[in-house]
CSV table of C-alpha atoms in Angstrom, one decimal:
chain,number,residue,atom,x,y,z
A,1,UNK,CA,0.0,0.0,0.0
A,2,UNK,CA,1.5,3.3,-1.0
A,3,UNK,CA,1.9,6.3,1.3
A,4,UNK,CA,-1.2,8.1,0.0
A,5,UNK,CA,-3.5,5.1,0.5
A,6,UNK,CA,-2.0,4.4,3.9
A,7,UNK,CA,-2.5,7.9,5.2
A,8,UNK,CA,-6.0,7.9,3.9
A,9,UNK,CA,-7.3,5.5,6.5
A,10,UNK,CA,-7.6,7.2,9.9
A,11,UNK,CA,-8.9,8.5,13.0
A,12,UNK,CA,-10.7,10.5,15.4
A,13,UNK,CA,-13.3,9.6,17.8
A,14,UNK,CA,-13.3,11.1,21.1
A,15,UNK,CA,-15.4,13.0,23.3
A,16,UNK,CA,-12.0,14.2,24.4
A,17,UNK,CA,-9.1,16.4,23.7
A,18,UNK,CA,-6.1,15.5,21.5
A,19,UNK,CA,-2.9,17.4,21.8
A,20,UNK,CA,-0.6,16.1,19.1
A,21,UNK,CA,3.0,17.1,20.0
A,22,UNK,CA,5.7,16.0,17.8
A,23,UNK,CA,7.8,18.0,20.1
A,24,UNK,CA,11.4,18.6,21.1
A,25,UNK,CA,12.6,18.0,24.5
A,26,UNK,CA,12.5,21.8,25.0
A,27,UNK,CA,8.8,21.5,25.1
A,28,UNK,CA,8.6,19.0,27.9
A,29,UNK,CA,7.5,21.7,30.4
A,30,UNK,CA,5.7,24.1,28.0
A,31,UNK,CA,2.2,25.3,28.2
A,32,UNK,CA,0.1,25.9,24.9
A,33,UNK,CA,-3.0,27.8,24.3
A,34,UNK,CA,-6.0,25.5,23.5
A,35,UNK,CA,-9.2,27.6,24.0
A,36,UNK,CA,-10.7,30.8,25.1
A,37,UNK,CA,-14.3,32.1,25.6
A,38,UNK,CA,-15.9,35.3,26.6
A,39,UNK,CA,-16.4,38.9,25.4
A,40,UNK,CA,-17.6,42.1,26.9
A,41,UNK,CA,-21.2,42.3,27.9
A,42,UNK,CA,-24.1,41.2,30.0
A,43,UNK,CA,-25.2,38.0,28.2
A,44,UNK,CA,-24.4,34.4,28.8
A,45,UNK,CA,-20.7,33.7,28.3
A,46,UNK,CA,-20.0,37.5,28.4
A,47,UNK,CA,-18.1,39.2,31.1
A,48,UNK,CA,-17.5,42.5,32.8
A,49,UNK,CA,-14.1,42.0,34.6
A,50,UNK,CA,-14.0,38.3,35.3
A,51,UNK,CA,-11.9,38.2,38.4
A,52,UNK,CA,-11.5,34.6,39.8
A,53,UNK,CA,-11.9,31.1,38.3
A,54,UNK,CA,-12.3,27.7,40.0
A,55,UNK,CA,-12.6,24.2,38.7
A,56,UNK,CA,-14.6,21.4,40.3
A,57,UNK,CA,-13.8,17.7,40.4
A,58,UNK,CA,-16.1,17.1,37.4
A,59,UNK,CA,-14.2,19.6,35.2
A,60,UNK,CA,-16.8,22.4,35.4
A,61,UNK,CA,-15.4,25.9,35.4
A,62,UNK,CA,-16.7,28.7,37.7
A,63,UNK,CA,-16.1,32.4,37.1
A,64,UNK,CA,-16.8,35.4,39.3
A,65,UNK,CA,-18.2,38.0,36.8
A,66,UNK,CA,-17.4,40.8,39.0
A,67,UNK,CA,-19.0,44.0,37.5
A,68,UNK,CA,-22.0,41.8,36.5
A,69,UNK,CA,-22.3,40.7,40.1
A,70,UNK,CA,-22.8,37.0,39.3
A,71,UNK,CA,-21.2,33.7,39.0
A,72,UNK,CA,-21.1,31.8,35.6
A,73,UNK,CA,-20.5,28.1,35.1
A,74,UNK,CA,-19.0,26.5,32.1
A,75,UNK,CA,-18.0,23.1,30.7
A,76,UNK,CA,-14.3,22.2,30.6
A,77,UNK,CA,-14.3,23.5,27.0
A,78,UNK,CA,-16.1,26.7,27.8
A,79,UNK,CA,-19.8,26.0,26.9
A,80,UNK,CA,-22.1,28.0,29.1
A,81,UNK,CA,-23.9,25.8,31.7
A,82,UNK,CA,-25.5,28.1,34.3
A,83,UNK,CA,-25.4,31.4,36.1
A,84,UNK,CA,-26.4,32.8,39.6
A,85,UNK,CA,-26.5,36.2,41.3
A,86,UNK,CA,-27.5,39.8,40.8
A,87,UNK,CA,-26.5,43.1,42.5
A,88,UNK,CA,-27.7,43.4,46.0
A,89,UNK,CA,-27.2,42.6,49.7
A,90,UNK,CA,-29.7,39.7,50.0
A,91,UNK,CA,-28.8,36.0,50.1
A,92,UNK,CA,-27.2,34.8,46.8
A,93,UNK,CA,-26.8,38.4,45.7
A,94,UNK,CA,-23.4,40.0,45.3
A,95,UNK,CA,-21.6,43.3,45.3
A,96,UNK,CA,-18.3,43.0,43.3
A,97,UNK,CA,-17.7,39.2,44.0
A,98,UNK,CA,-13.9,38.5,43.8
A,99,UNK,CA,-12.6,35.0,44.8
A,100,UNK,CA,-14.3,31.7,44.3
A,101,UNK,CA,-13.5,28.1,45.6
A,102,UNK,CA,-15.5,25.0,44.9
A,103,UNK,CA,-15.4,21.9,47.1
A,104,UNK,CA,-15.7,18.2,46.2
A,105,UNK,CA,-19.5,18.4,46.4
A,106,UNK,CA,-19.6,21.4,44.1
A,107,UNK,CA,-20.4,23.9,46.8
A,108,UNK,CA,-19.1,27.4,46.0
A,109,UNK,CA,-17.4,29.8,48.5
A,110,UNK,CA,-17.6,33.3,47.2
A,111,UNK,CA,-15.7,36.4,48.5
A,112,UNK,CA,-18.6,38.8,48.1
A,113,UNK,CA,-16.1,41.7,48.6
A,114,UNK,CA,-18.4,44.7,48.4
A,115,UNK,CA,-20.7,43.1,51.0
A,116,UNK,CA,-17.7,42.1,53.2
A,117,UNK,CA,-18.8,38.5,53.5
A,118,UNK,CA,-18.3,35.0,52.3
A,119,UNK,CA,-21.3,33.3,50.8
A,120,UNK,CA,-21.7,29.6,50.4
A,121,UNK,CA,-23.9,28.2,47.6
A,122,UNK,CA,-24.5,24.6,46.6
A,123,UNK,CA,-23.8,23.3,43.1
A,124,UNK,CA,-27.2,24.5,41.8
A,125,UNK,CA,-26.6,28.0,43.1
A,126,UNK,CA,-28.9,27.7,46.1
A,127,UNK,CA,-27.9,29.8,49.1
A,128,UNK,CA,-26.5,27.7,52.1
A,129,UNK,CA,-24.9,30.1,54.5
A,130,UNK,CA,-22.8,33.3,54.9
A,131,UNK,CA,-20.5,34.9,57.4
A,132,UNK,CA,-18.7,38.2,57.8
A,133,UNK,CA,-19.3,42.0,58.0
A,134,UNK,CA,-17.2,45.1,57.6
A,135,UNK,CA,-14.5,45.3,60.4
A,136,UNK,CA,-11.2,44.2,61.7
A,137,UNK,CA,-12.3,41.8,64.4
A,138,UNK,CA,-12.3,38.0,64.2
A,139,UNK,CA,-14.7,36.9,61.4
A,140,UNK,CA,-15.0,40.4,60.0
A,141,UNK,CA,-13.6,41.5,56.6
A,142,UNK,CA,-12.3,44.5,54.7
A,143,UNK,CA,-12.7,43.8,50.9
A,144,UNK,CA,-11.9,40.1,51.0
A,145,UNK,CA,-10.4,38.8,47.7
A,146,UNK,CA,-9.0,35.3,47.6
A,147,UNK,CA,-10.6,32.1,48.9
A,148,UNK,CA,-9.2,28.6,49.1
A,149,UNK,CA,-10.0,25.2,50.6
A,150,UNK,CA,-7.9,22.5,52.1
A,151,UNK,CA,-8.5,18.8,52.0
A,152,UNK,CA,-10.6,18.9,55.2
A,153,UNK,CA,-12.9,21.6,53.7
A,154,UNK,CA,-11.6,24.5,55.7
A,155,UNK,CA,-11.9,27.9,54.1
A,156,UNK,CA,-9.0,30.4,53.9
A,157,UNK,CA,-9.7,34.0,53.1
A,158,UNK,CA,-7.3,36.7,52.0
A,159,UNK,CA,-8.8,39.5,54.0
A,160,UNK,CA,-7.1,42.1,51.8
A,161,UNK,CA,-7.5,45.5,53.4
A,162,UNK,CA,-7.0,44.0,56.9
A,163,UNK,CA,-3.7,42.5,55.6
A,164,UNK,CA,-4.3,39.1,57.0
A,165,UNK,CA,-5.5,35.5,56.4
A,166,UNK,CA,-8.5,34.1,58.2
A,167,UNK,CA,-9.3,30.4,58.4
A,168,UNK,CA,-12.8,29.0,59.0
A,169,UNK,CA,-14.5,25.7,58.8
A,170,UNK,CA,-16.9,24.9,56.0
A,171,UNK,CA,-19.9,26.5,57.8
A,172,UNK,CA,-18.0,29.7,58.7
A,173,UNK,CA,-16.8,29.0,62.3
A,174,UNK,CA,-13.6,30.9,62.9
A,175,UNK,CA,-10.4,28.8,63.5
A,176,UNK,CA,-7.4,31.2,63.3
A,177,UNK,CA,-5.8,34.1,61.6
A,178,UNK,CA,-2.3,35.5,60.9
A,179,UNK,CA,-0.8,38.5,59.4
A,180,UNK,CA,-0.5,42.3,59.8
A,181,UNK,CA,0.5,45.2,57.7
A,182,UNK,CA,4.2,45.3,56.8
A,183,UNK,CA,7.0,43.7,54.7
A,184,UNK,CA,8.4,41.3,57.3
A,185,UNK,CA,8.0,37.6,57.3
A,186,UNK,CA,4.3,36.8,57.8
A,187,UNK,CA,3.2,40.4,57.2
A,188,UNK,CA,1.3,41.5,54.2
A,189,UNK,CA,0.5,44.5,52.0
A,190,UNK,CA,-2.9,44.0,50.3
A,191,UNK,CA,-2.8,40.2,49.9
A,192,UNK,CA,-5.2,39.1,47.2
A,193,UNK,CA,-4.6,35.4,46.1
A,194,UNK,CA,-4.4,32.3,48.2
A,195,UNK,CA,-4.0,28.6,47.5
A,196,UNK,CA,-3.5,25.4,49.7
A,197,UNK,CA,-1.5,22.3,48.6
A,198,UNK,CA,-2.3,18.7,49.4
A,199,UNK,CA,-0.1,18.9,52.6
A,200,UNK,CA,-2.0,21.8,53.9
A,201,UNK,CA,0.7,24.4,53.1
A,202,UNK,CA,-0.8,27.8,52.4
A,203,UNK,CA,0.6,30.1,49.6
A,204,UNK,CA,-0.4,33.7,49.6
A,205,UNK,CA,0.0,36.3,46.8
A,206,UNK,CA,1.4,39.2,48.9
A,207,UNK,CA,0.4,41.6,46.2
A,208,UNK,CA,1.7,44.9,47.5
A,209,UNK,CA,5.0,43.4,48.5
A,210,UNK,CA,5.4,41.6,45.2
A,211,UNK,CA,6.2,38.2,46.6
A,212,UNK,CA,4.7,34.8,47.4
A,213,UNK,CA,4.7,33.7,51.1
A,214,UNK,CA,4.4,30.1,52.2
A,215,UNK,CA,2.9,29.1,55.6
A,216,UNK,CA,1.8,25.9,57.3
A,217,UNK,CA,-1.9,25.3,57.9
A,218,UNK,CA,-1.9,27.4,61.1
A,219,UNK,CA,0.0,30.3,59.8
A,220,UNK,CA,3.6,29.5,60.7
A,221,UNK,CA,5.9,31.1,58.2
A,222,UNK,CA,8.0,28.8,56.0
A,223,UNK,CA,9.5,30.7,53.2
A,224,UNK,CA,9.0,33.4,50.5
A,225,UNK,CA,10.2,34.4,47.0
A,226,UNK,CA,9.9,37.3,44.7
A,227,UNK,CA,10.8,41.0,44.5
A,228,UNK,CA,9.5,43.8,42.3
A,229,UNK,CA,10.5,43.6,38.7
A,230,UNK,CA,9.9,42.0,35.3
A,231,UNK,CA,12.6,39.5,35.3
A,232,UNK,CA,12.4,35.7,36.1
A,233,UNK,CA,11.1,35.1,39.5
A,234,UNK,CA,10.2,38.8,40.0
A,235,UNK,CA,6.6,40.2,40.2
A,236,UNK,CA,4.5,43.2,39.5
A,237,UNK,CA,1.5,43.1,41.7
A,238,UNK,CA,0.9,39.3,41.7
A,239,UNK,CA,-2.9,38.8,42.0
A,240,UNK,CA,-3.5,35.1,42.2
A,241,UNK,CA,-1.9,31.8,43.0
A,242,UNK,CA,-2.8,28.2,42.3
A,243,UNK,CA,-1.1,24.9,43.1
A,244,UNK,CA,-1.1,21.5,41.2
A,245,UNK,CA,-1.2,17.9,42.5
A,246,UNK,CA,2.7,17.8,42.4
A,247,UNK,CA,2.9,20.9,44.6
A,248,UNK,CA,4.0,23.2,41.8
A,249,UNK,CA,2.9,26.8,42.2
A,250,UNK,CA,1.4,29.0,39.5
A,251,UNK,CA,1.5,32.7,40.1
A,252,UNK,CA,-0.6,35.1,38.0
A,253,UNK,CA,1.9,38.0,37.7
A,254,UNK,CA,-0.8,40.5,37.0
A,255,UNK,CA,1.2,43.6,36.4
A,256,UNK,CA,3.5,41.8,34.1
A,257,UNK,CA,0.7,40.1,32.3
A,258,UNK,CA,2.0,36.6,32.6
A,259,UNK,CA,2.0,33.3,34.4
A,260,UNK,CA,5.1,32.1,36.3
A,261,UNK,CA,5.4,28.5,37.5
A,262,UNK,CA,7.6,27.5,40.4
A,263,UNK,CA,8.3,24.4,42.5
A,264,UNK,CA,7.0,24.3,46.1
A,265,UNK,CA,10.1,25.9,47.4
A,266,UNK,CA,10.0,28.8,45.0
A,267,UNK,CA,12.3,27.5,42.4
A,268,UNK,CA,11.6,28.9,38.9
A,269,UNK,CA,10.3,26.5,36.2
A,270,UNK,CA,8.7,28.4,33.3
A,271,UNK,CA,6.7,31.4,32.4
A,272,UNK,CA,4.3,32.4,29.6
A,273,UNK,CA,2.1,35.3,28.5
A,274,UNK,CA,2.6,39.0,27.7
A,275,UNK,CA,0.5,42.1,27.2
A,276,UNK,CA,-2.1,42.0,24.4
A,277,UNK,CA,-5.3,40.5,23.2
A,278,UNK,CA,-4.1,37.6,21.1
A,279,UNK,CA,-4.2,34.0,22.2
A,280,UNK,CA,-1.9,33.4,25.0
A,281,UNK,CA,-1.6,37.2,25.9
A,282,UNK,CA,-3.2,38.9,28.8
A,283,UNK,CA,-4.5,42.3,30.0
A,284,UNK,CA,-4.4,42.6,33.8
A,285,UNK,CA,-5.3,38.9,34.5
A,286,UNK,CA,-6.6,38.4,38.0
A,287,UNK,CA,-7.6,34.7,38.4
A,288,UNK,CA,-5.9,31.4,37.9
A,289,UNK,CA,-6.9,27.8,38.5
A,290,UNK,CA,-6.0,24.3,37.5
A,291,UNK,CA,-8.1,21.2,36.7
A,292,UNK,CA,-7.4,17.6,37.6
A,293,UNK,CA,-5.5,16.9,34.4
A,294,UNK,CA,-3.1,19.9,34.8
A,295,UNK,CA,-4.8,22.4,32.5
A,296,UNK,CA,-4.5,26.0,33.5
A,297,UNK,CA,-7.4,28.5,33.3
A,298,UNK,CA,-6.7,32.3,33.5
A,299,UNK,CA,-9.3,34.9,34.1
A,300,UNK,CA,-8.0,37.4,31.5
A,301,UNK,CA,-9.7,40.3,33.3
A,302,UNK,CA,-8.9,43.3,30.9
A,303,UNK,CA,-9.8,41.2,27.9
A,304,UNK,CA,-13.1,39.9,29.4
A,305,UNK,CA,-12.4,36.2,28.6
A,306,UNK,CA,-11.2,33.0,30.1
A,307,UNK,CA,-8.1,31.4,28.5
A,308,UNK,CA,-7.2,27.7,28.8
A,309,UNK,CA,-3.7,26.2,28.5
A,310,UNK,CA,-2.5,22.6,28.6
A,311,UNK,CA,1.0,21.3,29.3
A,312,UNK,CA,3.2,19.4,27.0
A,313,UNK,CA,3.6,16.1,28.8
A,314,UNK,CA,7.0,14.4,29.3
A,315,UNK,CA,7.7,12.5,26.1
A,316,UNK,CA,8.1,8.7,26.2
A,317,UNK,CA,10.0,6.7,25.4
A,318,UNK,CA,12.4,9.4,23.9
A,319,UNK,CA,12.0,12.9,22.6
A,320,UNK,CA,12.3,13.8,19.0
A,321,UNK,CA,15.7,15.3,18.3
A,322,UNK,CA,16.2,19.1,18.1
A,323,UNK,CA,16.9,18.8,14.4
A,324,UNK,CA,15.2,15.8,12.5
A,325,UNK,CA,16.8,14.5,9.3
A,326,UNK,CA,14.7,14.4,6.1
A,327,UNK,CA,13.1,11.0,5.9
A,328,UNK,CA,14.9,8.3,4.0
A,329,UNK,CA,13.2,5.0,3.3
A,330,UNK,CA,9.8,4.0,4.6
A,331,UNK,CA,9.6,4.0,8.5
A,332,UNK,CA,6.4,3.3,10.3
A,333,UNK,CA,6.0,3.5,14.0
A,334,UNK,CA,2.9,1.9,15.5
A,335,UNK,CA,1.4,2.4,18.9
A,336,UNK,CA,-1.8,1.3,20.6
A,337,UNK,CA,-3.8,2.9,23.5
A,338,UNK,CA,-6.9,1.7,25.0
A,339,UNK,CA,-9.1,4.5,26.5
A,340,UNK,CA,-12.0,3.4,28.6
A,341,UNK,CA,-14.4,4.7,29.6
A,342,UNK,CA,-14.6,6.8,26.6
A,343,UNK,CA,-16.9,9.6,28.0
A,344,UNK,CA,-15.4,10.0,31.5
A,345,UNK,CA,-16.2,13.3,33.1
A,346,UNK,CA,-12.7,13.3,34.6
A,347,UNK,CA,-10.0,13.7,32.0
A,348,UNK,CA,-6.9,11.6,32.1
A,349,UNK,CA,-3.6,11.8,30.3
A,350,UNK,CA,-1.9,9.0,28.3
A,351,UNK,CA,1.4,9.0,26.4
A,352,UNK,CA,0.9,6.5,23.8
A,353,UNK,CA,3.9,7.2,21.6
A,354,UNK,CA,7.4,8.7,21.9
A,355,UNK,CA,6.7,11.8,19.8
A,356,UNK,CA,3.4,12.8,21.3
A,357,UNK,CA,0.9,12.9,24.0
A,358,UNK,CA,-2.9,12.4,24.2
A,359,UNK,CA,-5.3,14.2,26.7
A,360,UNK,CA,-8.5,12.4,27.3
A,361,UNK,CA,-11.7,14.1,28.6
A,362,UNK,CA,-14.2,16.9,28.0
A,363,UNK,CA,-16.7,17.1,25.2
A,364,UNK,CA,-14.8,18.2,22.2
A,365,UNK,CA,-11.5,17.8,20.4
A,366,UNK,CA,-8.8,20.5,20.0
A,367,UNK,CA,-5.6,19.6,18.1
A,368,UNK,CA,-2.2,21.2,18.7
A,369,UNK,CA,0.9,20.4,16.6
A,370,UNK,CA,4.6,21.0,17.4
A,371,UNK,CA,7.3,19.9,15.0
A,372,UNK,CA,11.1,20.4,15.3
A,373,UNK,CA,13.5,21.8,12.8
A,374,UNK,CA,14.2,19.6,9.7
A,375,UNK,CA,17.5,19.3,7.9
A,376,UNK,CA,15.7,20.0,4.6
A,377,UNK,CA,12.3,20.8,3.2
A,378,UNK,CA,9.5,18.3,4.1
A,379,UNK,CA,5.8,17.9,3.5
A,380,UNK,CA,3.6,17.1,6.5
A,381,UNK,CA,0.4,15.1,6.3
A,382,UNK,CA,-2.2,14.8,9.2
A,383,UNK,CA,-5.2,12.5,8.7
A,384,UNK,CA,-7.7,11.3,11.2
A,385,UNK,CA,-10.4,8.6,10.5
A,386,UNK,CA,-12.8,6.4,12.4
A,387,UNK,CA,-12.9,2.6,11.7
A,388,UNK,CA,-10.9,3.0,8.4
A,389,UNK,CA,-13.6,5.3,6.8
A,390,UNK,CA,-14.0,8.9,6.0
A,391,UNK,CA,-10.6,10.4,6.0
A,392,UNK,CA,-10.5,13.6,8.0
A,393,UNK,CA,-8.1,16.0,6.3
A,394,UNK,CA,-6.3,18.8,8.2
A,395,UNK,CA,-6.8,21.6,8.7
A,396,UNK,CA,-10.0,22.5,6.9
A,397,UNK,CA,-12.3,20.1,8.8
A,398,UNK,CA,-13.7,18.7,5.6
A,399,UNK,CA,-14.2,14.9,4.9
A,400,UNK,CA,-12.7,13.8,1.6
A,401,UNK,CA,-11.1,10.6,0.1
A,402,UNK,CA,-8.3,12.7,-1.2
A,403,UNK,CA,-5.1,13.4,0.8
A,404,UNK,CA,-3.1,16.6,0.4
A,405,UNK,CA,-0.2,17.8,2.5
A,406,UNK,CA,-1.1,20.0,5.5
A,407,UNK,CA,2.3,21.7,5.2
A,408,UNK,CA,4.5,21.8,2.1
A,409,UNK,CA,8.3,22.2,1.8
A,410,UNK,CA,8.7,23.4,5.4
A,411,UNK,CA,11.8,23.1,7.5
A,412,UNK,CA,10.0,23.8,10.8
A,413,UNK,CA,9.6,24.4,13.5
A,414,UNK,CA,5.8,24.2,13.7
A,415,UNK,CA,4.1,25.1,16.9
A,416,UNK,CA,0.4,26.0,16.4
A,417,UNK,CA,-3.2,25.4,17.2
A,418,UNK,CA,-5.0,24.2,14.1
A,419,UNK,CA,-8.5,25.3,15.2
A,420,UNK,CA,-10.8,25.5,18.2
A,421,UNK,CA,-12.9,22.8,19.7
A,422,UNK,CA,-14.5,20.3,17.2
A,423,UNK,CA,-18.1,19.2,18.0
A,424,UNK,CA,-18.9,15.6,19.1
A,425,UNK,CA,-21.0,15.2,15.8
A,426,UNK,CA,-17.7,14.4,14.1
A,427,UNK,CA,-16.9,11.4,16.3
A,428,UNK,CA,-18.1,8.0,17.4
A,429,UNK,CA,-17.1,4.9,19.3
A,430,UNK,CA,-14.8,2.1,18.2
A,431,UNK,CA,-11.3,1.7,16.9
A,432,UNK,CA,-9.6,4.7,15.4
A,433,UNK,CA,-6.1,5.5,14.2
A,434,UNK,CA,-4.1,8.7,13.9
A,435,UNK,CA,-1.6,9.0,11.1
A,436,UNK,CA,1.2,11.6,11.1
A,437,UNK,CA,3.4,11.5,8.0
A,438,UNK,CA,6.5,13.5,7.1
A,439,UNK,CA,8.0,13.1,3.6
A,440,UNK,CA,10.7,14.8,1.7
A,441,UNK,CA,9.1,17.8,-0.2
A,442,UNK,CA,7.3,16.3,-3.3
A,443,UNK,CA,8.4,12.7,-2.6
A,444,UNK,CA,5.9,10.4,-1.1
A,445,UNK,CA,8.0,7.3,-1.6
A,446,UNK,CA,10.1,8.1,1.4
A,447,UNK,CA,8.5,8.9,4.8
A,448,UNK,CA,8.3,8.7,8.5
A,449,UNK,CA,4.9,7.7,9.6
A,450,UNK,CA,3.6,7.7,13.1
A,451,UNK,CA,0.3,5.8,13.8
A,452,UNK,CA,-1.5,5.6,17.0
A,453,UNK,CA,-4.5,3.3,17.3
A,454,UNK,CA,-7.3,4.0,19.9
A,455,UNK,CA,-10.0,1.7,21.2
A,456,UNK,CA,-12.8,3.9,22.6
A,457,UNK,CA,-15.5,1.9,24.4
């Protein structure tokens, strides 16, 4: 079977998300843009200063739509699901809501900043309880911003204008507090963001002091990092902080319009972003959160949208070399991955072949491609099909029996998002195969072909 016929037979069937990464080792800890949603306005999926974002255990995304005085809920791919709230002082009404945290049951804890209180709503938006009022005594607040939860369901609040952290149980009973105004260890200047890791350590975005401070669960100081600036590990009014399952810390460096990632001790790992309105750019972003599969969601406040990023996963068994030779001969690399259940609400990662990664979950498909440099010009073919029928030719989303190169006479590198989320109507269940083919420019008799077969049950 010649190359054109072979790459005609192929794949896609997911209610999931594919990130095809024919990537170099340099991409092994890189984040790529995959989706965004939102615009300026009052309607569903529109925002006026989205401030904070949180993701529940089922992958639903919650956003405090601050100037619209409401909470909006979305699917993992940004489809509108529900909304709650209006301007006011009554139960389930808000005045400039800031932080939001969601527990394992889907209960929401909202820093209702203008009303100087925390409100707790269930997963349907029904009011459950509240606590707080204006003041500086125990259980009182002055413009609270960030909220976070620990594994026991305790609630931590960045009591911003009181320059302290307060800790409560899940129904608002006061437990402890720490902090005062200043720049010493354990002191704060207008702290806004807060996060808690699996061990109970508390990370605070000490916004006015341009640093992150780390504490144990009762407020004992552990360490800190950051100073004012725009260099690596420096901050300009960091507004929010999040932590992943491995204990890595993600800081929304608001004034520098970027995200910085650190290990749990403050060691720098990577950053991305920049000022603008393009994909992967930000304008005064204020909120950051992660889902269970490591995707990063940013409340891009000044652009009135949410942006989603996913990590390049470690490549296995080996990364593609930095410069790849033009193919010589006919080389086929076959891999198999069983994905079950197909329609899991909780995304999982798999790494089925040495030059790529697969993300599983959600209700749509989004394809990202990264290729290294080549030593000469090559053509690149990408084809997806289900059960050997209906070739799916990239990148125009059309079904056709004909195969044409996706990229012609390129030397790379290629590092792009092909298009946004594809609807489930394209997909089905069964066995599917993904073919990625690189040939010398104009020569289909020599090629490197990567195939990955999926069984979706």
